[in-house]
Coordinates of C-alpha atoms in Angstrom, one line a residue:
X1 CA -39.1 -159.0 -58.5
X2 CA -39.0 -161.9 -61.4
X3 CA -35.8 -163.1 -62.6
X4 CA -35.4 -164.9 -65.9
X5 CA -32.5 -167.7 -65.9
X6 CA -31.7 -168.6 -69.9
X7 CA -28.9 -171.1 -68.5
X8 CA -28.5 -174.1 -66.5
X9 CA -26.5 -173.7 -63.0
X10 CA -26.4 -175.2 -59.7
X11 CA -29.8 -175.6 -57.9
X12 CA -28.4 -173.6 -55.0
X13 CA -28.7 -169.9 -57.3
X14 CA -32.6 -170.3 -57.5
X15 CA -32.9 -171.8 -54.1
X16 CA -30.9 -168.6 -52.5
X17 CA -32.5 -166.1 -55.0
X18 CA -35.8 -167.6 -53.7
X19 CA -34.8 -167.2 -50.3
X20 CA -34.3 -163.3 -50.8
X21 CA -38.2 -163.4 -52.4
X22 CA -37.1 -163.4 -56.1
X23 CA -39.7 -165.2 -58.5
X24 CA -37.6 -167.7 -60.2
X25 CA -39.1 -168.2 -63.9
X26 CA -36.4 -170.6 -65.8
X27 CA -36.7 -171.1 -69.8
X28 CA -33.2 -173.2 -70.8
X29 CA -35.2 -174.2 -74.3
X30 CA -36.1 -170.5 -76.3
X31 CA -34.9 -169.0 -78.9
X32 CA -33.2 -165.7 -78.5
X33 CA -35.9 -164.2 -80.3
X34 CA -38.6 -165.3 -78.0
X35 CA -36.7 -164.3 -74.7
X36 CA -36.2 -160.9 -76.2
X37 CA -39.9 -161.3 -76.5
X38 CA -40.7 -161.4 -72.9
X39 CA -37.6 -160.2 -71.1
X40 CA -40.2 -156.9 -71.0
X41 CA -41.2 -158.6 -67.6
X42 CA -38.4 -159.2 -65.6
X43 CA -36.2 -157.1 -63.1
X44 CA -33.3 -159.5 -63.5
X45 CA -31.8 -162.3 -65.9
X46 CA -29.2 -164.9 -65.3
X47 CA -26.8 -166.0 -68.0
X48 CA -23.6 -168.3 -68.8
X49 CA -23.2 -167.9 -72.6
X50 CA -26.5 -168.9 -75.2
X51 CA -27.2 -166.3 -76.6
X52 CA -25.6 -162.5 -77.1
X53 CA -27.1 -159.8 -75.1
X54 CA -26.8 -156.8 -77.6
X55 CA -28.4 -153.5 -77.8
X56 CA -31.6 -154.7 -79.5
X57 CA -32.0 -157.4 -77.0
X58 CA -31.4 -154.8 -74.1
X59 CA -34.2 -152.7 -75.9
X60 CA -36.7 -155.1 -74.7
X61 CA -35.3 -155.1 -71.6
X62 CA -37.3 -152.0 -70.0
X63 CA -38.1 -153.4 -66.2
X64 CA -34.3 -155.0 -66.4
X65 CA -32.0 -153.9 -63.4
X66 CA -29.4 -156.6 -63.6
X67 CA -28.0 -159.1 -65.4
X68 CA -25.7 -161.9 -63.8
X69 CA -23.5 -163.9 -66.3
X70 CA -22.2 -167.0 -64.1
X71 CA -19.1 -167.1 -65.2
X72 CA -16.0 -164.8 -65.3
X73 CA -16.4 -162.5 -68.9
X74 CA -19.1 -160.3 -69.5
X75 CA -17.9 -160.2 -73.3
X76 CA -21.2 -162.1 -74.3
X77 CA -23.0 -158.4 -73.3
X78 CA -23.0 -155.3 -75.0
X79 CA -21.8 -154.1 -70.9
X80 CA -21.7 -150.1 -72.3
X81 CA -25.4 -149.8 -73.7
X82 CA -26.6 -152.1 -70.7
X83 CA -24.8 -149.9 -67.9
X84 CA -25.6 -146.7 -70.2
X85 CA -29.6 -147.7 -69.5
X86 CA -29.0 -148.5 -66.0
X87 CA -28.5 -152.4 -65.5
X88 CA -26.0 -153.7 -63.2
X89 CA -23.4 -156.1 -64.7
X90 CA -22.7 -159.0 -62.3
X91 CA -19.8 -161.4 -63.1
X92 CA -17.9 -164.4 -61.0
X93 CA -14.9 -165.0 -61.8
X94 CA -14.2 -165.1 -57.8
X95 CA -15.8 -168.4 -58.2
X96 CA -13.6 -170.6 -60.9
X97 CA -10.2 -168.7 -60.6
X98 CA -9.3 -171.6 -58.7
X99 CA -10.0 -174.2 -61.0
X100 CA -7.9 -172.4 -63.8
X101 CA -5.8 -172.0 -61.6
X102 CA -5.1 -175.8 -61.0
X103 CA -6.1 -176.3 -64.9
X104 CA -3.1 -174.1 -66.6
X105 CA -1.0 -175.9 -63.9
X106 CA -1.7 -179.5 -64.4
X107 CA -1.2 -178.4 -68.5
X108 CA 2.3 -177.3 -68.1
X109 CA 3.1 -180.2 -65.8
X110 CA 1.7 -182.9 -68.4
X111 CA 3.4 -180.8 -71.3
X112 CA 6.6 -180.9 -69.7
X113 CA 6.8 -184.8 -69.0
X114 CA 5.5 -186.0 -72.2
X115 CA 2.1 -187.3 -70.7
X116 CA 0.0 -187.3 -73.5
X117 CA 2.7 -188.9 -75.7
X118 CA 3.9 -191.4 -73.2
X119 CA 0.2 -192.7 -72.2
X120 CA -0.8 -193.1 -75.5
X121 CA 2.6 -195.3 -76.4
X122 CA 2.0 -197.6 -73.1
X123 CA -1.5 -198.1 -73.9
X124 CA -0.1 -199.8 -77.5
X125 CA 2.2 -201.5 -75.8
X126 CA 5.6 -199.5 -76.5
X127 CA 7.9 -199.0 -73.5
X128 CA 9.8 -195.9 -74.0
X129 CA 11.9 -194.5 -71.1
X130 CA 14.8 -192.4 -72.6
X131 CA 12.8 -190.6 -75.3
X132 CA 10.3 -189.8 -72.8
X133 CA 12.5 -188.4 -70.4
X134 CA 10.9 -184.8 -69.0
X135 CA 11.9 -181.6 -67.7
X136 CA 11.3 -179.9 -64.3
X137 CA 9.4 -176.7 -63.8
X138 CA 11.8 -175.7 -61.0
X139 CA 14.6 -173.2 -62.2
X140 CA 12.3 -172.3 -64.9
X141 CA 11.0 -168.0 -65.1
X142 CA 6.6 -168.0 -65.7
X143 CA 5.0 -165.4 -67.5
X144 CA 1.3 -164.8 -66.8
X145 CA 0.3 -162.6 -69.2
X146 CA -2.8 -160.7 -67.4
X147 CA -3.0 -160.6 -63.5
X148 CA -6.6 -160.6 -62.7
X149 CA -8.6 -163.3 -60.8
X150 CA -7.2 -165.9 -62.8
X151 CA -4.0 -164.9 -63.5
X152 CA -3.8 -164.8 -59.9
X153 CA -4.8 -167.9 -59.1
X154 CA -2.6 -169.4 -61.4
X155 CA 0.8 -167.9 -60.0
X156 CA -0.4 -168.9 -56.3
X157 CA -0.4 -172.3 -57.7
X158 CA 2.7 -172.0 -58.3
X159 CA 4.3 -170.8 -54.8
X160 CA 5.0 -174.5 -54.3
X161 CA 7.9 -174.7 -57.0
X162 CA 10.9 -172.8 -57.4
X163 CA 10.4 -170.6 -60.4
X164 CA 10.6 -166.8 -61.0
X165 CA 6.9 -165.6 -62.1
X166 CA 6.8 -162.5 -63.7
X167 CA 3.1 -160.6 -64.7
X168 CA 1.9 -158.7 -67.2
X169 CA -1.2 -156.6 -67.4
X170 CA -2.2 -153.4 -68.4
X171 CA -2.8 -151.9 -65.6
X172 CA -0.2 -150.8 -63.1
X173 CA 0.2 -151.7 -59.3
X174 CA -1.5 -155.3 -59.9
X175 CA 1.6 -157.7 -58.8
X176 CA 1.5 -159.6 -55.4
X177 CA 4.0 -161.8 -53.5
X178 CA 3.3 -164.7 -55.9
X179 CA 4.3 -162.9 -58.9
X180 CA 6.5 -159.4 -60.1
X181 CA 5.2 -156.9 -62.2
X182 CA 7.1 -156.4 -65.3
X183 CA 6.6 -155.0 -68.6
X184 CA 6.0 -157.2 -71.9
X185 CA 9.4 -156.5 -73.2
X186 CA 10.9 -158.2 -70.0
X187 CA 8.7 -160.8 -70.4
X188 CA 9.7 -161.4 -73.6
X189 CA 13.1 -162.0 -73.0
X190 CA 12.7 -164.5 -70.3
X191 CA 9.8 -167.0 -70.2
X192 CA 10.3 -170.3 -70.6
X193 CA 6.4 -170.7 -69.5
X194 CA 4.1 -168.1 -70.6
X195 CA 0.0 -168.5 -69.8
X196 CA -2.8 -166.3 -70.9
X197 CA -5.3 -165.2 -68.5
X198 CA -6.9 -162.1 -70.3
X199 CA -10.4 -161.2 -70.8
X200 CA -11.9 -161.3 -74.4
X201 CA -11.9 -157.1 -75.2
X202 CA -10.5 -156.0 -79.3
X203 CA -7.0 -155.4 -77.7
X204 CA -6.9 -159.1 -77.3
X205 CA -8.4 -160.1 -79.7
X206 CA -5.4 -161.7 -81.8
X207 CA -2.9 -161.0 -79.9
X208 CA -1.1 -164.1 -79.8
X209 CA 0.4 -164.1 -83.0
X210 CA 3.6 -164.6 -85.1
X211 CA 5.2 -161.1 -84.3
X212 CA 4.4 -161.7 -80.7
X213 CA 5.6 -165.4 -80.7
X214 CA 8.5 -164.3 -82.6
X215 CA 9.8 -161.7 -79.9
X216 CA 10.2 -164.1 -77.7
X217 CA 14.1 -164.5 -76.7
X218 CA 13.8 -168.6 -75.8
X219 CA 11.8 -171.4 -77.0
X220 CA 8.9 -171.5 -75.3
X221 CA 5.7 -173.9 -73.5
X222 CA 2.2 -172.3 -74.0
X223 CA -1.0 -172.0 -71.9
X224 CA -4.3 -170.7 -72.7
X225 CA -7.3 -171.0 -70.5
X226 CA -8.2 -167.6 -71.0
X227 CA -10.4 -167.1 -74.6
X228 CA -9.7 -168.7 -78.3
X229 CA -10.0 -165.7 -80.3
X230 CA -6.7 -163.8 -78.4
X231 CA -4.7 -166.5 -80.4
X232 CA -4.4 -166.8 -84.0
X233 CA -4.3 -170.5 -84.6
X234 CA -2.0 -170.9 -87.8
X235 CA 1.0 -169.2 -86.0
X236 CA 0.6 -170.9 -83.0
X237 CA 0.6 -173.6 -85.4
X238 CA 3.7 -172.5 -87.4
X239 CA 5.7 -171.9 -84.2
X240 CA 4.8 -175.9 -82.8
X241 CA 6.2 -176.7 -86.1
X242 CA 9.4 -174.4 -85.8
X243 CA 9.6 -175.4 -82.5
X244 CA 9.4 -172.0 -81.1
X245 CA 6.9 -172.9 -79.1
X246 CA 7.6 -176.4 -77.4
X247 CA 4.5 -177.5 -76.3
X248 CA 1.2 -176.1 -75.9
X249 CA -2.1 -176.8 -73.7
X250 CA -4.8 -175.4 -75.2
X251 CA -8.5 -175.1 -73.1
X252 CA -9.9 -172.6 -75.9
X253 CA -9.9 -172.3 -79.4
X254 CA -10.3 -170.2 -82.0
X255 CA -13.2 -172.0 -83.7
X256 CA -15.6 -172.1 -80.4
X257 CA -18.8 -170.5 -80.8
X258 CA -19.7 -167.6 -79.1
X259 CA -22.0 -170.1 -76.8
X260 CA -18.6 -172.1 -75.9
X261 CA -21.1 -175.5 -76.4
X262 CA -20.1 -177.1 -78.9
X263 CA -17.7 -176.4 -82.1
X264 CA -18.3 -179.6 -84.2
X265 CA -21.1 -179.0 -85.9
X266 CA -19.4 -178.7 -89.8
X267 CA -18.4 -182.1 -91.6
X268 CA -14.9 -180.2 -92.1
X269 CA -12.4 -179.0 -89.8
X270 CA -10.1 -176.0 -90.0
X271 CA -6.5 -177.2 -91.5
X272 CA -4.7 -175.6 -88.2
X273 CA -7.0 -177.1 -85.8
X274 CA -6.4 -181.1 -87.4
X275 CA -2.7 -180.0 -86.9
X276 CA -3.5 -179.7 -83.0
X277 CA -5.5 -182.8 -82.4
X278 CA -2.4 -184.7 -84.0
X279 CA 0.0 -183.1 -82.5
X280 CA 1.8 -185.3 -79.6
X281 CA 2.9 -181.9 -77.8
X282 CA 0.1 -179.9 -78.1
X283 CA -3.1 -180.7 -74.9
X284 CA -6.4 -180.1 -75.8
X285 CA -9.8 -179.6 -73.7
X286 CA -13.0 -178.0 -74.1
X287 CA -13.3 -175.0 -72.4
X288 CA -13.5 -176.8 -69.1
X289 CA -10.1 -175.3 -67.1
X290 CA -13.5 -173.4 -64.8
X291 CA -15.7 -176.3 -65.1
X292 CA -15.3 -178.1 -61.9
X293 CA -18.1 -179.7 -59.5
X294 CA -16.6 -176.8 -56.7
X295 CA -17.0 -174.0 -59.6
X296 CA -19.8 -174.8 -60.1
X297 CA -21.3 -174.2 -56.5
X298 CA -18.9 -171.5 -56.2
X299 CA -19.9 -169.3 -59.2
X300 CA -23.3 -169.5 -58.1
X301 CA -22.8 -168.6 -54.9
X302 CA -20.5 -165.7 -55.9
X303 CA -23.7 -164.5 -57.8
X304 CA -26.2 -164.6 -55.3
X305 CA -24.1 -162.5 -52.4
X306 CA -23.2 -160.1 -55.6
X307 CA -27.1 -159.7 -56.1
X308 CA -27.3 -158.9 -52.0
X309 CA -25.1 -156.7 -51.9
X310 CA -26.7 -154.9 -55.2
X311 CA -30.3 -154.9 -53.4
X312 CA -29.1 -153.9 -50.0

């Protein structure tokens, strides 16, 4: 069988694929248009993010069985017409829950003891002790709002402190020992940490936003390394300001492309988003909380034994 791979991964997923007796064809370069042209031939494609794969380009797709996205959302796919004409959907987020994991922690910690601030004043020469003084995640109540793979993750990172970590998800039955099921309202009124980890669907989409924020009992820090468009920028924005929200460490914007490659590409910024880069509280990186030289391997290797089990 010929597989098509539209992205670059790690060597190891066309090695292994080869292994099993897959033809490897690899086109990193095309247009969407001209892989739609030839997907015609191919049993199997792997993807991160390039290009959308929607019902017109599953049309083309007639010797197509299935389709592995390296990466942990499959929102990039139109996943009901694909499964509707028989192709198997293959995700990973198995393979970089644990850097998120570690990500969304190392955000809080450097949110909570003024890293970016601090850094920035040594490096100028300014000595400031007092005004930098922190606060301790101990004694504090974490809110991970969904409890999948990375959500997970995150609260096992966090067995090592003494906090209460409360989840929230929409399904039932998902807590563990590193974290307690409750429901949003709950949530609500206690958090002093709350970090997203939910997938990018229409019930997300927005959801963080100023009648949200605002039912929030206590001033809060905020973490998202989950997906941009769950978090209207302006109120986050407007709450930084308030200081509703006291800090915030942000992996993934609003403004990304659908490709997550690259979001500079206009001469002029978005008003909210200049607000963020000057913001002394606020952490920003670009979409990299999964993007680790372990994840790497790891999501590649979740792909391939996903793809054995499929064909076995």
């Amino acid at each position: 069988m010929r597989v098509l791979h539209v992205d670059s991964n790690h060597p190891l997923l066309v090695e292994q694929l080869k292994s099993l007796g897959f033809q490897n064809d690899e086109d990193y370069t095309s247009s969407k248009e001209a892989v739609e042209a030839k997907i015609g031939q191919y049993e199997g494609m792997i993807i991160r993010s390039r290009f959308p794969v929607d019902k017109q380009f599953i049309d083309k797709a007639v010797k197509l069985k299935f389709i592995g996205r390296v990466g942990a959302g499959l929102e990039n796919i139109d996943c009901e017409y694909a499964e509707s004409k028989g192709i198997k959907l293959i995700a990973a987020p198995e393979g970089n829950r644990n850097a998120v994991g570690e990500h969304a922690l190392g955000m809080i910690l450097s949110l909570m003891n003024h890293f970016k601030r601090s850094g920035n004043e040594v490096s100028k020469g300014v000595w400031k002790r007092e005004e930098n003084r922190g606060v301790e995640l101990d004694g504090k109540t974490v809110g991970i709002i969904g409890y999948g793979n990375m959500g997970k993750a995150f609260a096992k990172k966090l067995r090592g402190f003494d906090v209460e970590v409360l989840c929230y998800d929409i399904l039932e039955n998902v807590a563990d020992e590193n974290a307690r099921q409750a429901s949003l309202e709950e949530l609500q009124q206690k958090a002093d940490v709350v970090s997203l980890h939910t997938p990018q669907t229409p019930e997300t989409q927005k959801m963080i936003n100023a009648a949200f924020i605002k039912a929030f009992k206590k001033n809060f820090w905020f973490i998202n390394t989950a997906r941009g468009k769950s978090v209207v920028t302006a109120d986050l924005v407007e709450a930084l300001k308030s200081g509703k929200i006291i800090g915030a460490g942000l992996d993934v914007l609003e403004y990304e492309k659908a490709s997550f490659e690259d979001m500079f590409t206009d001469n002029t910024l978005p008003e909210p988003f200049e607000y963020l880069i000057r913001a002394e509280n606020v952490i920003l990186t670009p979409h990299i909380a999964g993007w680790t030289i372990e994840s790497n391997e790891k999501l590649a290797r979740t792909i391939v034994d996903k793809i054995k089990v499929f064909f076995s």
